[in-house]
PDB file of C-alpha atoms in Angstrom:
ATOM      1  CA  GLN H 129     -87.774  12.361 -48.816  1.00  0.00           C
ATOM      2  CA  VAL H 130     -85.398  10.844 -51.379  1.00  0.00           C
ATOM      3  CA  GLN H 131     -81.806  12.107 -51.352  1.00  0.00           C
ATOM      4  CA  LEU H 132     -78.717  11.411 -53.534  1.00  0.00           C
ATOM      5  CA  GLN H 133     -75.213  11.659 -52.456  1.00  0.00           C
ATOM      6  CA  GLU H 134     -72.223  11.254 -54.794  1.00  0.00           C
ATOM      7  CA  SER H 135     -68.913   9.923 -53.639  1.00  0.00           C
ATOM      8  CA  GLY H 136     -65.418   9.072 -54.964  1.00  0.00           C
ATOM      9  CA  PRO H 137     -62.135  10.629 -55.620  1.00  0.00           C
ATOM     10  CA  GLY H 138     -61.580  14.171 -56.470  1.00  0.00           C
ATOM     11  CA  LEU H 139     -58.494  13.681 -58.434  1.00  0.00           C
ATOM     12  CA  VAL H 140     -57.819  11.125 -61.095  1.00  0.00           C
ATOM     13  CA  LYS H 141     -54.687  10.684 -63.322  1.00  0.00           C
ATOM     14  CA  PRO H 142     -54.870  10.917 -67.089  1.00  0.00           C
ATOM     15  CA  SER H 143     -55.697   7.490 -68.812  1.00  0.00           C
ATOM     16  CA  GLU H 144     -56.829   5.966 -65.664  1.00  0.00           C
ATOM     17  CA  THR H 145     -60.604   5.022 -64.639  1.00  0.00           C
ATOM     18  CA  LEU H 146     -62.893   7.520 -62.789  1.00  0.00           C
ATOM     19  CA  THR H 147     -65.207   5.654 -60.466  1.00  0.00           C
ATOM     20  CA  LEU H 148     -67.971   7.281 -58.680  1.00  0.00           C
ATOM     21  CA  THR H 149     -70.892   5.940 -56.483  1.00  0.00           C
ATOM     22  CA  CYS H 150     -74.345   7.428 -55.698  1.00  0.00           C
ATOM     23  CA  THR H 151     -76.102   6.397 -52.567  1.00  0.00           C
ATOM     24  CA  VAL H 152     -79.659   6.624 -52.535  1.00  0.00           C
ATOM     25  CA  SER H 153     -81.257   7.394 -49.212  1.00  0.00           C
ATOM     26  CA  GLY H 154     -85.097   7.842 -48.185  1.00  0.00           C
ATOM     27  CA  GLY H 155     -86.366   5.542 -50.950  1.00  0.00           C
ATOM     28  CA  SER H 156     -85.472   2.528 -52.984  1.00  0.00           C
ATOM     29  CA  LEU H 157     -84.105   2.174 -56.457  1.00  0.00           C
ATOM     30  CA  SER H 158     -87.164   0.298 -57.827  1.00  0.00           C
ATOM     31  CA  THR H 159     -89.000   1.678 -60.736  1.00  0.00           C
ATOM     32  CA  TYR H 160     -86.970   4.703 -61.455  1.00  0.00           C
ATOM     33  CA  TYR H 161     -84.232   5.515 -63.914  1.00  0.00           C
ATOM     34  CA  TRP H 162     -81.010   6.671 -62.326  1.00  0.00           C
ATOM     35  CA  ASN H 163     -78.686   8.989 -64.240  1.00  0.00           C
ATOM     36  CA  TRP H 164     -75.320  10.466 -64.238  1.00  0.00           C
ATOM     37  CA  ILE H 165     -74.776  14.039 -65.517  1.00  0.00           C
ATOM     38  CA  ARG H 166     -71.690  16.224 -65.590  1.00  0.00           C
ATOM     39  CA  GLN H 167     -71.016  19.840 -65.824  1.00  0.00           C
ATOM     40  CA  SER H 168     -68.028  21.562 -66.951  1.00  0.00           C
ATOM     41  CA  PRO H 169     -67.229  25.301 -67.884  1.00  0.00           C
ATOM     42  CA  GLY H 170     -66.395  24.271 -71.430  1.00  0.00           C
ATOM     43  CA  LYS H 171     -69.267  21.794 -72.356  1.00  0.00           C
ATOM     44  CA  GLY H 172     -72.096  22.822 -69.956  1.00  0.00           C
ATOM     45  CA  LEU H 173     -74.397  20.130 -68.577  1.00  0.00           C
ATOM     46  CA  GLU H 174     -73.982  16.732 -70.246  1.00  0.00           C
ATOM     47  CA  TRP H 175     -75.988  13.556 -69.777  1.00  0.00           C
ATOM     48  CA  ILE H 176     -73.701  10.668 -69.328  1.00  0.00           C
ATOM     49  CA  GLY H 177     -76.359   7.714 -68.930  1.00  0.00           C
ATOM     50  CA  TYR H 178     -78.875   6.082 -67.094  1.00  0.00           C
ATOM     51  CA  ILE H 179     -79.447   2.750 -65.370  1.00  0.00           C
ATOM     52  CA  TYR H 180     -82.845   1.098 -64.563  1.00  0.00           C
ATOM     53  CA  TYR H 181     -83.200  -0.786 -61.265  1.00  0.00           C
ATOM     54  CA  THR H 182     -83.397  -3.920 -63.324  1.00  0.00           C
ATOM     55  CA  GLY H 183     -79.982  -3.281 -64.671  1.00  0.00           C
ATOM     56  CA  ASN H 184     -80.867  -1.935 -68.120  1.00  0.00           C
ATOM     57  CA  THR H 185     -78.516   0.850 -69.233  1.00  0.00           C
ATOM     58  CA  LYS H 186     -78.369   3.537 -71.958  1.00  0.00           C
ATOM     59  CA  TYR H 187     -75.492   5.829 -72.632  1.00  0.00           C
ATOM     60  CA  ASN H 188     -74.681   9.034 -74.332  1.00  0.00           C
ATOM     61  CA  PRO H 189     -73.397   7.958 -77.736  1.00  0.00           C
ATOM     62  CA  SER H 190     -70.536  10.576 -77.226  1.00  0.00           C
ATOM     63  CA  LEU H 191     -69.234   8.766 -74.327  1.00  0.00           C
ATOM     64  CA  LYS H 192     -70.561   5.259 -74.802  1.00  0.00           C
ATOM     65  CA  SER H 193     -67.318   3.426 -75.482  1.00  0.00           C
ATOM     66  CA  ARG H 194     -65.931   4.543 -72.125  1.00  0.00           C
ATOM     67  CA  VAL H 195     -68.775   4.418 -69.679  1.00  0.00           C
ATOM     68  CA  THR H 196     -70.290   1.687 -67.670  1.00  0.00           C
ATOM     69  CA  ILE H 197     -73.096   2.307 -65.240  1.00  0.00           C
ATOM     70  CA  SER H 198     -73.796  -0.462 -62.593  1.00  0.00           C
ATOM     71  CA  VAL H 199     -76.364  -0.860 -59.905  1.00  0.00           C
ATOM     72  CA  ASP H 200     -76.352  -2.490 -56.468  1.00  0.00           C
ATOM     73  CA  THR H 201     -79.872  -2.617 -55.176  1.00  0.00           C
ATOM     74  CA  SER H 202     -78.816  -4.276 -51.830  1.00  0.00           C
ATOM     75  CA  LYS H 203     -76.833  -1.318 -51.032  1.00  0.00           C
ATOM     76  CA  ASN H 204     -79.154   1.199 -52.785  1.00  0.00           C
ATOM     77  CA  GLN H 205     -76.400   2.525 -54.864  1.00  0.00           C
ATOM     78  CA  PHE H 206     -75.533   2.915 -58.445  1.00  0.00           C
ATOM     79  CA  SER H 207     -72.030   3.745 -59.930  1.00  0.00           C
ATOM     80  CA  LEU H 208     -70.191   5.236 -62.716  1.00  0.00           C
ATOM     81  CA  SER H 209     -67.104   4.011 -64.359  1.00  0.00           C
ATOM     82  CA  LEU H 210     -65.464   6.209 -67.068  1.00  0.00           C
ATOM     83  CA  THR H 211     -62.148   4.835 -68.722  1.00  0.00           C
ATOM     84  CA  SER H 212     -59.204   6.445 -70.319  1.00  0.00           C
ATOM     85  CA  VAL H 213     -60.072   9.898 -68.736  1.00  0.00           C
ATOM     86  CA  THR H 214     -58.466  13.056 -70.046  1.00  0.00           C
ATOM     87  CA  ALA H 215     -58.394  16.648 -68.833  1.00  0.00           C
ATOM     88  CA  ALA H 216     -61.664  17.159 -70.857  1.00  0.00           C
ATOM     89  CA  ASP H 217     -63.396  14.736 -68.321  1.00  0.00           C
ATOM     90  CA  THR H 218     -62.771  17.378 -65.475  1.00  0.00           C
ATOM     91  CA  ALA H 219     -66.191  18.278 -64.326  1.00  0.00           C
ATOM     92  CA  LYS H 220     -68.650  18.249 -61.443  1.00  0.00           C
ATOM     93  CA  TYR H 221     -70.509  15.063 -61.641  1.00  0.00           C
ATOM     94  CA  TYR H 222     -74.152  14.604 -60.597  1.00  0.00           C
ATOM     95  CA  CYS H 223     -76.442  11.675 -59.943  1.00  0.00           C
ATOM     96  CA  ALA H 224     -80.120  12.232 -60.589  1.00  0.00           C
ATOM     97  CA  ARG H 225     -83.311  10.636 -60.683  1.00  0.00           C
ATOM     98  CA  ARG H 226     -85.828  10.835 -63.517  1.00  0.00           C
ATOM     99  CA  GLN H 227     -89.568  11.353 -62.708  1.00  0.00           C
ATOM    100  CA  TRP H 228     -91.856   8.686 -62.233  1.00  0.00           C
ATOM    101  CA  PHE H 229     -93.155   8.852 -65.939  1.00  0.00           C
ATOM    102  CA  GLY H 230     -90.170   6.868 -67.018  1.00  0.00           C
ATOM    103  CA  GLU H 231     -87.225   6.805 -69.416  1.00  0.00           C
ATOM    104  CA  LEU H 232     -88.421   9.900 -71.386  1.00  0.00           C
ATOM    105  CA  SER H 233     -88.850  12.329 -68.395  1.00  0.00           C
ATOM    106  CA  ALA H 234     -87.057  15.250 -66.706  1.00  0.00           C
ATOM    107  CA  PHE H 235     -84.533  14.995 -63.969  1.00  0.00           C
ATOM    108  CA  GLU H 236     -86.384  15.690 -60.547  1.00  0.00           C
ATOM    109  CA  ILE H 237     -83.902  14.911 -57.865  1.00  0.00           C
ATOM    110  CA  TRP H 238     -80.451  15.656 -57.929  1.00  0.00           C
ATOM    111  CA  GLY H 239     -77.427  14.985 -55.713  1.00  0.00           C
ATOM    112  CA  ARG H 240     -75.237  17.959 -54.670  1.00  0.00           C
ATOM    113  CA  GLY H 241     -72.488  16.790 -57.210  1.00  0.00           C
ATOM    114  CA  THR H 242     -68.833  15.979 -56.711  1.00  0.00           C
ATOM    115  CA  MET H 243     -65.871  17.746 -58.505  1.00  0.00           C
ATOM    116  CA  VAL H 244     -63.489  15.364 -60.232  1.00  0.00           C
ATOM    117  CA  THR H 245     -60.259  16.773 -61.643  1.00  0.00           C
ATOM    118  CA  VAL H 246     -58.090  14.834 -64.235  1.00  0.00           C
ATOM    119  CA  SER H 247     -54.490  15.732 -63.672  1.00  0.00           C
ATOM    120  CA  SER H 248     -51.120  14.012 -63.126  1.00  0.00           C
TER     121      SER H 248
ATOM    122  CA  ASP K  88     -78.945  15.215 -82.801  1.00  0.00           C
ATOM    123  CA  ILE K  89     -81.290  17.937 -81.478  1.00  0.00           C
ATOM    124  CA  VAL K  90     -79.466  21.182 -80.481  1.00  0.00           C
ATOM    125  CA  LEU K  91     -81.043  23.597 -77.958  1.00  0.00           C
ATOM    126  CA  THR K  92     -80.131  27.408 -78.467  1.00  0.00           C
ATOM    127  CA  GLN K  93     -81.053  29.743 -75.609  1.00  0.00           C
ATOM    128  CA  SER K  94     -81.086  33.407 -75.697  1.00  0.00           C
ATOM    129  CA  PRO K  95     -80.185  35.648 -74.437  1.00  0.00           C
ATOM    130  CA  ASP K  96     -77.063  34.519 -72.739  1.00  0.00           C
ATOM    131  CA  SER K  97     -77.612  36.841 -69.954  1.00  0.00           C
ATOM    132  CA  LEU K  98     -80.203  39.606 -68.990  1.00  0.00           C
ATOM    133  CA  ALA K  99     -80.502  41.950 -66.215  1.00  0.00           C
ATOM    134  CA  VAL K 100     -84.062  42.829 -64.888  1.00  0.00           C
ATOM    135  CA  SER K 101     -85.243  45.186 -62.232  1.00  0.00           C
ATOM    136  CA  LEU K 102     -86.968  43.600 -59.115  1.00  0.00           C
ATOM    137  CA  GLY K 103     -90.602  43.223 -59.731  1.00  0.00           C
ATOM    138  CA  GLU K 104     -90.113  43.149 -63.574  1.00  0.00           C
ATOM    139  CA  ARG K 105     -90.778  40.270 -66.052  1.00  0.00           C
ATOM    140  CA  ALA K 106     -87.846  38.163 -67.299  1.00  0.00           C
ATOM    141  CA  THR K 107     -88.123  36.211 -70.525  1.00  0.00           C
ATOM    142  CA  ILE K 108     -85.773  33.528 -71.651  1.00  0.00           C
ATOM    143  CA  ASN K 109     -86.023  31.731 -74.840  1.00  0.00           C
ATOM    144  CA  CYS K 110     -85.076  28.219 -75.987  1.00  0.00           C
ATOM    145  CA  LYS K 111     -85.039  27.124 -79.719  1.00  0.00           C
ATOM    146  CA  SER K 112     -84.781  23.505 -80.641  1.00  0.00           C
ATOM    147  CA  SER K 113     -83.345  22.296 -83.866  1.00  0.00           C
ATOM    148  CA  GLN K 114     -85.921  19.754 -84.185  1.00  0.00           C
ATOM    149  CA  SER K 115     -89.566  19.340 -82.837  1.00  0.00           C
ATOM    150  CA  VAL K 116     -89.549  17.857 -79.343  1.00  0.00           C
ATOM    151  CA  LEU K 117     -93.336  17.575 -79.731  1.00  0.00           C
ATOM    152  CA  PHE K 118     -94.461  13.727 -79.529  1.00  0.00           C
ATOM    153  CA  ASN K 119     -97.455  13.469 -81.722  1.00  0.00           C
ATOM    154  CA  SER K 120     -98.707  10.245 -80.083  1.00  0.00           C
ATOM    155  CA  ASN K 121     -99.428  11.958 -76.725  1.00  0.00           C
ATOM    156  CA  ASN K 122     -99.155  15.649 -77.914  1.00  0.00           C
ATOM    157  CA  LYS K 123     -96.596  16.435 -75.287  1.00  0.00           C
ATOM    158  CA  ASN K 124     -93.481  18.594 -75.585  1.00  0.00           C
ATOM    159  CA  TYR K 125     -90.425  16.764 -74.125  1.00  0.00           C
ATOM    160  CA  LEU K 126     -89.027  20.042 -72.693  1.00  0.00           C
ATOM    161  CA  ALA K 127     -87.985  21.061 -69.191  1.00  0.00           C
ATOM    162  CA  TRP K 128     -86.524  24.141 -67.366  1.00  0.00           C
ATOM    163  CA  TYR K 129     -84.185  24.207 -64.556  1.00  0.00           C
ATOM    164  CA  GLN K 130     -82.694  26.881 -62.329  1.00  0.00           C
ATOM    165  CA  GLN K 131     -79.190  26.601 -60.996  1.00  0.00           C
ATOM    166  CA  LYS K 132     -77.898  28.790 -58.226  1.00  0.00           C
ATOM    167  CA  PRO K 133     -74.186  28.902 -57.391  1.00  0.00           C
ATOM    168  CA  GLY K 134     -72.922  25.955 -55.707  1.00  0.00           C
ATOM    169  CA  GLN K 135     -76.334  24.170 -55.992  1.00  0.00           C
ATOM    170  CA  PRO K 136     -77.402  21.455 -58.593  1.00  0.00           C
ATOM    171  CA  PRO K 137     -80.002  22.177 -61.100  1.00  0.00           C
ATOM    172  CA  LYS K 138     -83.605  22.421 -59.826  1.00  0.00           C
ATOM    173  CA  LEU K 139     -86.421  21.234 -61.947  1.00  0.00           C
ATOM    174  CA  LEU K 140     -88.934  24.173 -62.527  1.00  0.00           C
ATOM    175  CA  ILE K 141     -91.013  23.191 -65.486  1.00  0.00           C
ATOM    176  CA  TYR K 142     -91.590  19.817 -67.426  1.00  0.00           C
ATOM    177  CA  TRP K 143     -93.728  19.068 -70.451  1.00  0.00           C
ATOM    178  CA  ALA K 144     -92.851  22.668 -71.495  1.00  0.00           C
ATOM    179  CA  SER K 145     -95.509  24.229 -69.275  1.00  0.00           C
ATOM    180  CA  THR K 146     -96.254  22.093 -66.204  1.00  0.00           C
ATOM    181  CA  ARG K 147     -94.977  23.547 -63.117  1.00  0.00           C
ATOM    182  CA  GLU K 148     -93.012  21.284 -60.667  1.00  0.00           C
ATOM    183  CA  SER K 149     -94.596  21.000 -57.109  1.00  0.00           C
ATOM    184  CA  GLY K 150     -93.439  23.714 -54.917  1.00  0.00           C
ATOM    185  CA  VAL K 151     -92.497  26.095 -57.652  1.00  0.00           C
ATOM    186  CA  PRO K 152     -93.776  29.555 -57.236  1.00  0.00           C
ATOM    187  CA  ASP K 153     -96.495  30.582 -59.805  1.00  0.00           C
ATOM    188  CA  ARG K 154     -94.468  33.543 -61.044  1.00  0.00           C
ATOM    189  CA  PHE K 155     -92.515  30.925 -63.121  1.00  0.00           C
ATOM    190  CA  SER K 156     -94.220  29.692 -66.233  1.00  0.00           C
ATOM    191  CA  GLY K 157     -93.257  27.869 -69.372  1.00  0.00           C
ATOM    192  CA  SER K 158     -94.822  28.121 -72.880  1.00  0.00           C
ATOM    193  CA  GLY K 159     -94.282  27.162 -76.475  1.00  0.00           C
ATOM    194  CA  SER K 160     -94.714  24.023 -78.550  1.00  0.00           C
ATOM    195  CA  GLY K 161     -92.545  22.252 -81.245  1.00  0.00           C
ATOM    196  CA  THR K 162     -89.291  23.993 -81.607  1.00  0.00           C
ATOM    197  CA  ASP K 163     -89.801  27.332 -79.724  1.00  0.00           C
ATOM    198  CA  PHE K 164     -90.217  27.631 -75.978  1.00  0.00           C
ATOM    199  CA  THR K 165     -90.043  30.453 -73.461  1.00  0.00           C
ATOM    200  CA  LEU K 166     -89.562  30.584 -69.623  1.00  0.00           C
ATOM    201  CA  THR K 167     -91.191  33.637 -68.177  1.00  0.00           C
ATOM    202  CA  ILE K 168     -90.644  35.009 -64.499  1.00  0.00           C
ATOM    203  CA  SER K 169     -93.491  37.194 -64.254  1.00  0.00           C
ATOM    204  CA  SER K 170     -92.265  39.459 -61.156  1.00  0.00           C
ATOM    205  CA  LEU K 171     -88.476  38.852 -60.731  1.00  0.00           C
ATOM    206  CA  GLN K 172     -87.512  38.427 -57.025  1.00  0.00           C
ATOM    207  CA  ALA K 173     -83.980  38.648 -55.540  1.00  0.00           C
ATOM    208  CA  GLU K 174     -83.917  34.865 -55.003  1.00  0.00           C
ATOM    209  CA  ASP K 175     -84.557  34.259 -58.772  1.00  0.00           C
ATOM    210  CA  VAL K 176     -80.918  35.399 -59.453  1.00  0.00           C
ATOM    211  CA  ALA K 177     -79.614  32.218 -61.170  1.00  0.00           C
ATOM    212  CA  VAL K 178     -78.758  30.514 -64.457  1.00  0.00           C
ATOM    213  CA  TYR K 179     -81.668  28.902 -66.037  1.00  0.00           C
ATOM    214  CA  TYR K 180     -81.397  25.835 -68.600  1.00  0.00           C
ATOM    215  CA  CYS K 181     -83.634  24.414 -70.924  1.00  0.00           C
ATOM    216  CA  GLN K 182     -83.452  20.696 -71.632  1.00  0.00           C
ATOM    217  CA  HIS K 183     -85.137  18.193 -73.978  1.00  0.00           C
ATOM    218  CA  TYR K 184     -85.649  14.578 -73.093  1.00  0.00           C
ATOM    219  CA  TYR K 185     -87.112  13.330 -76.412  1.00  0.00           C
ATOM    220  CA  ASN K 186     -84.359  10.817 -76.904  1.00  0.00           C
ATOM    221  CA  THR K 187     -80.721  11.553 -75.691  1.00  0.00           C
ATOM    222  CA  PRO K 188     -81.190  14.281 -73.155  1.00  0.00           C
ATOM    223  CA  LEU K 189     -79.416  17.530 -73.923  1.00  0.00           C
ATOM    224  CA  PHE K 190     -79.316  20.870 -72.118  1.00  0.00           C
ATOM    225  CA  GLY K 191     -79.278  24.349 -73.547  1.00  0.00           C
ATOM    226  CA  GLY K 192     -76.082  26.492 -72.879  1.00  0.00           C
ATOM    227  CA  GLY K 193     -77.915  28.508 -70.113  1.00  0.00           C
ATOM    228  CA  THR K 194     -79.004  32.048 -69.400  1.00  0.00           C
ATOM    229  CA  LYS K 195     -77.787  34.066 -66.510  1.00  0.00           C
ATOM    230  CA  VAL K 196     -80.461  36.270 -64.778  1.00  0.00           C
ATOM    231  CA  GLU K 197     -79.297  39.181 -62.682  1.00  0.00           C
ATOM    232  CA  ILE K 198     -80.783  42.158 -60.913  1.00  0.00           C
ATOM    233  CA  LYS K 199     -80.656  45.430 -62.758  1.00  0.00           C
TER     234      LYS K 199
END
Protein backbone atom coordinates (compact mmCIF):
# COMPACT_ATOMS: atom_id res chain seq x y z
CA GLN A 1 0.00 0.00 0.00
CA VAL A 2 1.05 3.59 -0.54
CA GLN A 3 3.06 5.17 2.26
CA LEU A 4 4.32 8.71 2.70
CA GLN A 5 7.38 9.77 4.67
CA GLU A 6 8.37 13.34 5.47
CA SER A 7 12.00 14.34 5.93
CA GLY A 8 13.91 17.51 6.62
CA PRO A 9 15.52 19.57 9.38
CA GLY A 10 13.75 19.79 12.68
CA LEU A 11 15.11 23.25 13.47
CA VAL A 12 15.13 26.31 11.23
CA LYS A 13 16.30 29.81 12.10
CA PRO A 14 13.96 32.80 11.80
CA SER A 15 13.99 34.47 8.36
CA GLU A 16 15.45 31.34 6.73
CA THR A 17 13.79 28.89 4.36
CA LEU A 18 12.13 25.70 5.55
CA THR A 19 12.51 22.81 3.11
CA LEU A 20 10.83 19.43 3.52
CA THR A 21 10.57 16.40 1.27
CA CYS A 22 7.87 13.73 1.10
CA THR A 23 8.88 10.35 -0.29
CA VAL A 24 6.10 8.20 -1.70
CA SER A 25 6.53 4.43 -1.56
CA GLY A 26 4.30 1.61 -2.75
CA GLY A 27 2.87 3.60 -5.64
CA SER A 28 3.59 6.36 -8.13
CA LEU A 29 2.81 10.05 -8.04
CA SER A 30 0.69 9.76 -11.17
CA THR A 31 -2.93 10.93 -11.28
CA TYR A 32 -3.10 12.13 -7.70
CA TYR A 33 -2.91 15.46 -5.89
CA TRP A 34 -0.12 15.63 -3.32
CA ASN A 35 -0.48 17.99 -0.40
CA TRP A 36 1.28 19.64 2.51
CA ILE A 37 -0.64 20.27 5.71
CA ARG A 38 0.64 21.56 9.02
CA GLN A 39 -0.62 21.41 12.57
CA SER A 40 0.23 23.75 15.40
CA PRO A 41 -1.36 24.24 18.82
CA GLY A 42 -2.27 27.80 17.95
CA LYS A 43 -3.71 27.41 14.45
CA GLY A 44 -4.84 23.79 14.35
CA LEU A 45 -4.72 21.96 11.04
CA GLU A 46 -3.87 24.19 8.09
CA TRP A 47 -3.68 23.18 4.44
CA ILE A 48 -0.58 24.64 2.80
CA GLY A 49 -0.97 23.59 -0.82
CA TYR A 50 -0.86 20.82 -3.37
CA ILE A 51 0.99 19.73 -6.46
CA TYR A 52 -0.40 17.52 -9.19
CA TYR A 53 1.98 15.01 -10.72
CA THR A 54 2.14 17.17 -13.87
CA GLY A 55 3.53 20.03 -11.79
CA ASN A 56 0.39 22.13 -11.43
CA THR A 57 0.17 23.74 -8.02
CA LYS A 58 -2.31 25.53 -5.80
CA TYR A 59 -1.54 27.21 -2.51
CA ASN A 60 -3.41 28.49 0.50
CA PRO A 61 -3.86 32.23 -0.12
CA SER A 62 -2.66 32.94 3.42
CA LEU A 63 0.76 31.42 2.62
CA LYS A 64 0.95 31.80 -1.13
CA SER A 65 3.63 34.50 -1.15
CA ARG A 66 6.07 32.28 0.76
CA VAL A 67 5.31 28.76 -0.48
CA THR A 68 6.64 26.68 -3.33
CA ILE A 69 5.80 23.01 -3.83
CA SER A 70 7.77 21.03 -6.39
CA VAL A 71 7.78 17.44 -7.61
CA ASP A 72 10.46 14.99 -8.71
CA THR A 73 8.70 12.07 -10.35
CA SER A 74 11.98 10.24 -10.98
CA LYS A 75 12.52 10.01 -7.22
CA ASN A 76 8.82 9.67 -6.36
CA GLN A 77 9.13 12.73 -4.14
CA PHE A 78 7.56 16.12 -3.72
CA SER A 79 8.90 18.99 -1.67
CA LEU A 80 7.82 22.05 0.28
CA SER A 81 9.72 25.30 0.49
CA LEU A 82 8.54 27.99 2.91
CA THR A 83 10.53 31.21 2.95
CA SER A 84 11.05 33.87 5.62
CA VAL A 85 9.92 31.65 8.47
CA THR A 86 8.97 32.98 11.90
CA ALA A 87 8.02 31.32 15.15
CA ALA A 88 4.45 31.18 13.85
CA ASP A 89 5.61 28.56 11.33
CA THR A 90 6.56 26.16 14.12
CA ALA A 91 4.35 23.14 13.54
CA LYS A 92 4.16 19.50 12.67
CA TYR A 93 4.22 19.22 8.89
CA TYR A 94 2.37 16.42 7.12
CA CYS A 95 2.32 15.32 3.52
CA ALA A 96 -0.92 13.77 2.34
CA ARG A 97 -2.58 12.37 -0.77
CA ARG A 98 -6.06 13.27 -1.89
CA GLN A 99 -8.56 10.65 -2.96
CA TRP A 100 -8.74 9.49 -6.57
CA PHE A 101 -11.73 11.80 -7.16
CA GLY A 102 -9.30 14.61 -7.83
CA GLU A 103 -8.58 18.12 -6.66
CA LEU A 104 -11.78 18.50 -4.65
CA SER A 105 -11.54 15.44 -2.44
CA ALA A 106 -10.57 14.44 1.09
CA PHE A 107 -7.10 13.53 2.33
CA GLU A 108 -7.03 9.75 2.41
CA ILE A 109 -3.35 8.94 3.03
CA TRP A 110 -1.07 10.84 5.42
CA GLY A 111 2.55 10.67 6.39
CA ARG A 112 3.40 10.46 10.08
CA GLY A 113 4.52 14.07 10.08
CA THR A 114 7.72 15.87 10.99
CA MET A 115 8.05 18.52 13.68
CA VAL A 116 9.70 21.76 12.64
CA THR A 117 10.69 24.38 15.17
CA VAL A 118 11.64 27.89 14.16
CA SER A 119 14.13 29.28 16.64
CA SER A 120 17.51 30.97 16.72
CA ASP B 1 -13.75 32.14 3.23
CA ILE B 2 -15.71 29.26 4.67
CA VAL B 3 -15.36 28.82 8.43
CA LEU B 4 -16.13 25.55 10.20
CA THR B 5 -17.26 25.65 13.82
CA GLN B 6 -17.27 22.40 15.76
CA SER B 7 -19.17 21.75 18.96
CA PRO B 8 -18.65 20.83 21.65
CA ASP B 9 -14.93 21.41 22.16
CA SER B 10 -14.84 18.23 24.21
CA LEU B 11 -17.19 15.58 25.50
CA ALA B 12 -17.03 12.64 27.85
CA VAL B 13 -19.18 9.63 27.05
CA SER B 14 -19.61 6.31 28.82
CA LEU B 15 -18.44 3.18 27.06
CA GLY B 16 -21.20 1.85 24.84
CA GLU B 17 -23.05 5.15 24.75
CA ARG B 18 -23.56 7.50 21.81
CA ALA B 19 -21.25 10.39 21.02
CA THR B 20 -22.41 13.22 18.78
CA ILE B 21 -20.19 15.90 17.30
CA ASN B 22 -21.47 18.86 15.33
CA CYS B 23 -19.87 20.91 12.57
CA LYS B 24 -21.42 24.09 11.26
CA SER B 25 -20.18 25.76 8.09
CA SER B 26 -20.46 29.50 7.47
CA GLN B 27 -21.43 28.75 3.86
CA SER B 28 -23.02 25.79 2.16
CA VAL B 29 -20.58 23.09 1.04
CA LEU B 30 -23.26 21.41 -1.08
CA PHE B 31 -22.29 21.42 -4.74
CA ASN B 32 -25.58 21.68 -6.62
CA SER B 33 -24.20 20.24 -9.86
CA ASN B 34 -23.63 16.81 -8.31
CA ASN B 35 -25.65 17.15 -5.09
CA LYS B 36 -22.62 16.26 -2.98
CA ASN B 37 -21.52 17.83 0.29
CA TYR B 38 -17.78 18.48 0.22
CA LEU B 39 -17.23 17.64 3.87
CA ALA B 40 -15.07 15.03 5.58
CA TRP B 41 -14.46 13.82 9.12
CA TYR B 42 -11.13 12.69 10.56
CA GLN B 43 -10.01 10.99 13.75
CA GLN B 44 -6.65 11.85 15.30
CA LYS B 45 -5.09 9.90 18.13
CA PRO B 46 -2.08 11.21 20.08
CA GLY B 47 1.14 11.05 18.09
CA GLN B 48 -0.65 9.97 14.92
CA PRO B 49 -1.74 11.79 11.78
CA PRO B 50 -5.43 12.36 11.15
CA LYS B 51 -7.28 9.36 9.74
CA LEU B 52 -10.08 9.80 7.22
CA LEU B 53 -13.36 8.41 8.55
CA ILE B 54 -16.12 9.94 6.43
CA TYR B 55 -16.24 11.81 3.12
CA TRP B 56 -19.06 13.35 1.08
CA ALA B 57 -20.50 14.01 4.56
CA SER B 58 -21.87 10.49 4.96
CA THR B 59 -19.75 7.96 3.06
CA ARG B 60 -17.67 5.78 5.35
CA GLU B 61 -14.06 5.21 4.31
CA SER B 62 -13.10 1.61 3.68
CA GLY B 63 -12.26 -0.22 6.90
CA VAL B 64 -13.95 2.28 9.22
CA PRO B 65 -16.27 0.56 11.73
CA ASP B 66 -19.97 1.06 11.07
CA ARG B 67 -20.49 2.61 14.51
CA PHE B 68 -19.16 5.79 12.86
CA SER B 69 -21.68 7.65 10.75
CA GLY B 70 -21.96 11.09 9.20
CA SER B 71 -25.05 13.08 8.39
CA GLY B 72 -26.20 16.53 7.40
CA SER B 73 -26.23 18.75 4.34
CA GLY B 74 -25.52 22.30 3.32
CA THR B 75 -24.18 23.98 6.43
CA ASP B 76 -24.93 21.59 9.32
CA PHE B 77 -23.24 18.25 9.81
CA THR B 78 -22.95 15.60 12.50
CA LEU B 79 -20.54 12.78 13.24
CA THR B 80 -22.06 10.08 15.42
CA ILE B 81 -20.32 7.25 17.20
CA SER B 82 -23.20 4.95 18.01
CA SER B 83 -21.51 2.92 20.75
CA LEU B 84 -18.30 4.41 22.06
CA GLN B 85 -15.36 2.06 22.39
CA ALA B 86 -12.15 2.68 24.33
CA GLU B 87 -10.18 2.91 21.08
CA ASP B 88 -12.38 5.81 19.92
CA VAL B 89 -10.76 8.21 22.37
CA ALA B 90 -9.32 10.85 20.05
CA VAL B 91 -9.79 14.31 18.62
CA TYR B 92 -12.24 14.51 15.73
CA TYR B 93 -12.09 17.12 12.98
CA CYS B 94 -14.45 18.12 10.24
CA GLN B 95 -12.98 19.50 7.02
CA HIS B 96 -14.46 21.00 3.91
CA TYR B 97 -12.87 20.55 0.50
CA TYR B 98 -15.19 22.81 -1.49
CA ASN B 99 -12.34 25.11 -2.50
CA THR B 100 -9.42 26.01 -0.23
CA PRO B 101 -9.55 23.14 2.28
CA LEU B 102 -10.22 24.13 5.86
CA PHE B 103 -10.46 22.15 9.07
CA GLY B 104 -12.65 22.70 12.08
CA GLY B 105 -11.12 23.31 15.47
CA GLY B 106 -11.57 19.75 16.69
CA THR B 107 -13.60 17.94 19.34
CA LYS B 108 -11.89 15.85 21.98
CA VAL B 109 -13.75 12.67 22.91
CA GLU B 110 -12.99 11.00 26.23
CA ILE B 111 -14.41 8.19 28.34
CA LYS B 112 -16.67 9.19 31.21
